[in-house]
CSV table of C-alpha atoms in Angstrom, one decimal:
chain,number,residue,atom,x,y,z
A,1,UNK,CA,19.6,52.7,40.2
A,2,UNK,CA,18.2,49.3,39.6
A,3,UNK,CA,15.0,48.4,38.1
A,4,UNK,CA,12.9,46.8,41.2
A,5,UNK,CA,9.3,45.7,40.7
A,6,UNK,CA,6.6,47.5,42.6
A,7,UNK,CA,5.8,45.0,45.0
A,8,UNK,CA,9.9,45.0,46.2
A,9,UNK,CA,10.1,41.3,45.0
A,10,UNK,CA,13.3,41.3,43.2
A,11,UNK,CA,12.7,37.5,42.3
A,12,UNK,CA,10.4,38.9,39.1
A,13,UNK,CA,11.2,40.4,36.0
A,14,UNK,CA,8.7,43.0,35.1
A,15,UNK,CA,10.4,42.6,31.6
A,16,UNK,CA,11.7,40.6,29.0
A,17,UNK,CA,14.4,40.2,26.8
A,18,UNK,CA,14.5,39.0,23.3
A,19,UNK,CA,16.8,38.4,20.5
A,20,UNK,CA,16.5,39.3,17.3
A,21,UNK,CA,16.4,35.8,16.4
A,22,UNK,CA,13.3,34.8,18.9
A,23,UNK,CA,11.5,37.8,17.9
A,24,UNK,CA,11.7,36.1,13.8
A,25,UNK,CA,10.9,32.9,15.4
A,26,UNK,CA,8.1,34.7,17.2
A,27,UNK,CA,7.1,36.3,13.8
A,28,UNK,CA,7.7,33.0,11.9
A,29,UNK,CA,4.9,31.3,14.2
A,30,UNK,CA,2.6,34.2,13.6
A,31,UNK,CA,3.2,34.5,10.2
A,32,UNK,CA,2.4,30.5,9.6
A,33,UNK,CA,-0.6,30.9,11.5
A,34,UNK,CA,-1.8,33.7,9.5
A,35,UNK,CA,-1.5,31.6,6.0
A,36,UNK,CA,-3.2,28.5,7.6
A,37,UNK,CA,-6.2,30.7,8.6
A,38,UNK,CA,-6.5,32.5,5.2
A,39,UNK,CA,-6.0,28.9,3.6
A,40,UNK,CA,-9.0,27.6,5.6
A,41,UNK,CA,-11.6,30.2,5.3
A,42,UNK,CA,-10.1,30.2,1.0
A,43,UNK,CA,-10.9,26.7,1.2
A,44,UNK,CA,-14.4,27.0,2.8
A,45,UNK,CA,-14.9,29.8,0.2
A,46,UNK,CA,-13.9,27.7,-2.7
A,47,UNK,CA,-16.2,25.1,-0.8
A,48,UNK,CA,-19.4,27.1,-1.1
A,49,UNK,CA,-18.7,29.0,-4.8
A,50,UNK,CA,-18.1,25.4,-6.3
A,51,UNK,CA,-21.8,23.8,-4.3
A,52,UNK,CA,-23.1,27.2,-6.1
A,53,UNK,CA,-21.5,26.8,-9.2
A,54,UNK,CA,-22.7,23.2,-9.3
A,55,UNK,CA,-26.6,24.4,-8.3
A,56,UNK,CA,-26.6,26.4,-11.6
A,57,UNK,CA,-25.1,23.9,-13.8
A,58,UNK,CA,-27.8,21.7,-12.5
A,59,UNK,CA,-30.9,24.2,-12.5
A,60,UNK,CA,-29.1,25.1,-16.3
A,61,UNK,CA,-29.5,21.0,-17.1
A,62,UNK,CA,-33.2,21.3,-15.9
A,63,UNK,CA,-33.8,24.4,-17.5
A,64,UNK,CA,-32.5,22.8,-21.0
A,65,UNK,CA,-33.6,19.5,-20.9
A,66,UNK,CA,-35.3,20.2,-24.3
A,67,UNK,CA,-32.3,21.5,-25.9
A,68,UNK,CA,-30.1,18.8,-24.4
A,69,UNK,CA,-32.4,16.2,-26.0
A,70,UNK,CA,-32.9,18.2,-29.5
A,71,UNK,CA,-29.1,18.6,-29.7
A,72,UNK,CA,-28.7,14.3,-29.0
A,73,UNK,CA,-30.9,13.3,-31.2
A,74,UNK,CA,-30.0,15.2,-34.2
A,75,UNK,CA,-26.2,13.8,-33.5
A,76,UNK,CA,-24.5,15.2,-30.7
A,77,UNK,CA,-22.6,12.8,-28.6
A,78,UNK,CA,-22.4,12.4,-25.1
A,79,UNK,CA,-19.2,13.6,-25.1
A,80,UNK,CA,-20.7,17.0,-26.8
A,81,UNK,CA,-23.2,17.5,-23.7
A,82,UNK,CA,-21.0,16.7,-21.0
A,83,UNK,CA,-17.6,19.3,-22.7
A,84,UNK,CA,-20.2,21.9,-23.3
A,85,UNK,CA,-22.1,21.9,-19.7
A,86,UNK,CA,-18.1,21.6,-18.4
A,87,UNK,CA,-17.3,24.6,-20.7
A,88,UNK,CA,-20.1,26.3,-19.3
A,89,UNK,CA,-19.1,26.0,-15.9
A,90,UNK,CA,-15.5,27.2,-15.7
A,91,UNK,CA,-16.3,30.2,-17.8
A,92,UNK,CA,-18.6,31.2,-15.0
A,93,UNK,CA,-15.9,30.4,-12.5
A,94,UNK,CA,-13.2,31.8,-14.4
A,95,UNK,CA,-15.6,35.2,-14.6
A,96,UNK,CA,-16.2,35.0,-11.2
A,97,UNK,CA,-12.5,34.4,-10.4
A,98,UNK,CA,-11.3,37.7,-12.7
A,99,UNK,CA,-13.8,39.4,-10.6
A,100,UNK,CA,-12.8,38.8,-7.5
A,101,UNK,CA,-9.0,39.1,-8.3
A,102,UNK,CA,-9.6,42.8,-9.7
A,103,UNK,CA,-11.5,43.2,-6.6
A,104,UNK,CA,-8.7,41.7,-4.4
A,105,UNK,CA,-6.3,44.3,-6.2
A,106,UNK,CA,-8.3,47.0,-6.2
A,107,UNK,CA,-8.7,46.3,-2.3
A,108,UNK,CA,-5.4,45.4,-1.3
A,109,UNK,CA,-4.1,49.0,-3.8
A,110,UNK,CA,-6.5,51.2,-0.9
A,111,UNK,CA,-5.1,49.0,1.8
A,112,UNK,CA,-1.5,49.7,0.8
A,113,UNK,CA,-2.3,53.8,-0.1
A,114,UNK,CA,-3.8,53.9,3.8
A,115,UNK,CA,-1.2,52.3,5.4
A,116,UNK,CA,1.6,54.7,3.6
A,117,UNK,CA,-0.3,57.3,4.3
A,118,UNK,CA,-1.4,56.9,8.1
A,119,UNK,CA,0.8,54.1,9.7
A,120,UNK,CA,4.2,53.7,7.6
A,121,UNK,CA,6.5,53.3,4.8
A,122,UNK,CA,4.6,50.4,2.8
A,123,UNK,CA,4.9,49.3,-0.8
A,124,UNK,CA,2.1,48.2,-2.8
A,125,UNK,CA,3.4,44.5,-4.6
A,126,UNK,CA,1.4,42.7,-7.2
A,127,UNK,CA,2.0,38.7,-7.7
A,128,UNK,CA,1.3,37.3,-10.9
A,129,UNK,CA,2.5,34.2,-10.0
A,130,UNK,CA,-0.8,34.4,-7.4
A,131,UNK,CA,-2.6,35.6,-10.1
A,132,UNK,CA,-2.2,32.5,-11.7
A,133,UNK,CA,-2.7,30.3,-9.3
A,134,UNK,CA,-6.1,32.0,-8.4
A,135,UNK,CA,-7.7,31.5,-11.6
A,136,UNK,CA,-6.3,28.1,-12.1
A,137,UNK,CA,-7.8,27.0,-8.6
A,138,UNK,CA,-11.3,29.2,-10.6
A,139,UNK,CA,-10.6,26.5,-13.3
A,140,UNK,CA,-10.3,23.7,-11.1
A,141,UNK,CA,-13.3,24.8,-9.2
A,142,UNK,CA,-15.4,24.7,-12.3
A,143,UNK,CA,-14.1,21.3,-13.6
A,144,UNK,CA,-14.8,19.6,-9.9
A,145,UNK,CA,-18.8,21.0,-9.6
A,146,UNK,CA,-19.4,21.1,-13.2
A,147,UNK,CA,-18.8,17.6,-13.6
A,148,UNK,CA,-21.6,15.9,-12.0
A,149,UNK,CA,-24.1,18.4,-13.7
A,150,UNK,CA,-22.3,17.7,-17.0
A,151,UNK,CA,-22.6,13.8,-16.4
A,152,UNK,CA,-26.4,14.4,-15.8
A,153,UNK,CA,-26.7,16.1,-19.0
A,154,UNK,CA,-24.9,13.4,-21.3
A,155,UNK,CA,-26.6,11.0,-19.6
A,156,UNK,CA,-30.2,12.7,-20.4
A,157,UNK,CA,-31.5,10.0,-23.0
A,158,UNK,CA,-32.8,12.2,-26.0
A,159,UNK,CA,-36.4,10.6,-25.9
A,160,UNK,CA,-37.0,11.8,-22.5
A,161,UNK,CA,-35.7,14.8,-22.8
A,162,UNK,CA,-37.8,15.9,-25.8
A,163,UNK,CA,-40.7,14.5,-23.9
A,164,UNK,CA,-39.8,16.9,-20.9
A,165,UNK,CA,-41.9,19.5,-19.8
């Protein structure tokens, strides 16, 4: 018996054949499209913490004009204002970034107990490596948007600020 398509036209295959090797390539393309999507919508995400981080550094310089100002003119540098608003900023991102990796574990950990349990043999794996790299992109994040709130701050001349109401 031969396989024969349903219209009798032995001219098309109503299957296809694949090697091992084009199915990896297949799984290769789908794979690298994966990461670039996750990469984009991490990036946008990174995007929109870091405006957010930066609009409460900056409502945080508005709200403490007073102290900025009492703290220059009784001897703090510029230098001062600007590490401490910088300070300031990546310990809110790097809180925020603990956060969400304990959340990403904790997600990924029921995502990994489902799958073994319903669909198949699946092995939950933890990368500190990633780890690592999540809350130094947290720091980063917080040195990029804190900066320009932090350069407002040391800028504040003490005078004004103690005037500010």
């Amino acid at each position: 018996h031969g396989i024969t398509n349903p219209e009798d036209d032995q001219e098309k295959d109503d299957f296809i054949v694949r090697s091992s090797q084009q199915a990896n390539e297949i799984l290769g393309t789908v794979s690298i499209s994966l990461t670039l999507f996750i990469t984009t919508i991490a990036g946008i995400s990174l995007l929109v913490g870091g405006i957010g981080i930066m609009n409460i550094m900056l409502v945080a310089v508005t709200e403490r004009t007073r102290e900025i100002g009492l703290r220059k003119a009784v001897g703090a540098r510029r230098k001062d204002v600007l590490l401490q608003f910088l300070l300031e900023a990546v310990v809110i991102t790097v809180i925020a970034g603990l956060i969400g990796i304990l959340l990403g574990i904790v997600l990924a950990f029921i995502i990994a107990a489902a799958v073994q349990k319903y669909i198949a043999s699946y092995a939950f794996d933890l990368s500190i490596p990633a780890i690592f790299l999540a809350l130094g992109m947290a720091i980063l994040t917080g040195l990029l948007f804190g900066l320009y709130p932090a350069l407002q701050a040391s800028k504040l001349s003490p005078m004004n600020a103690l005037r500010y109401e």
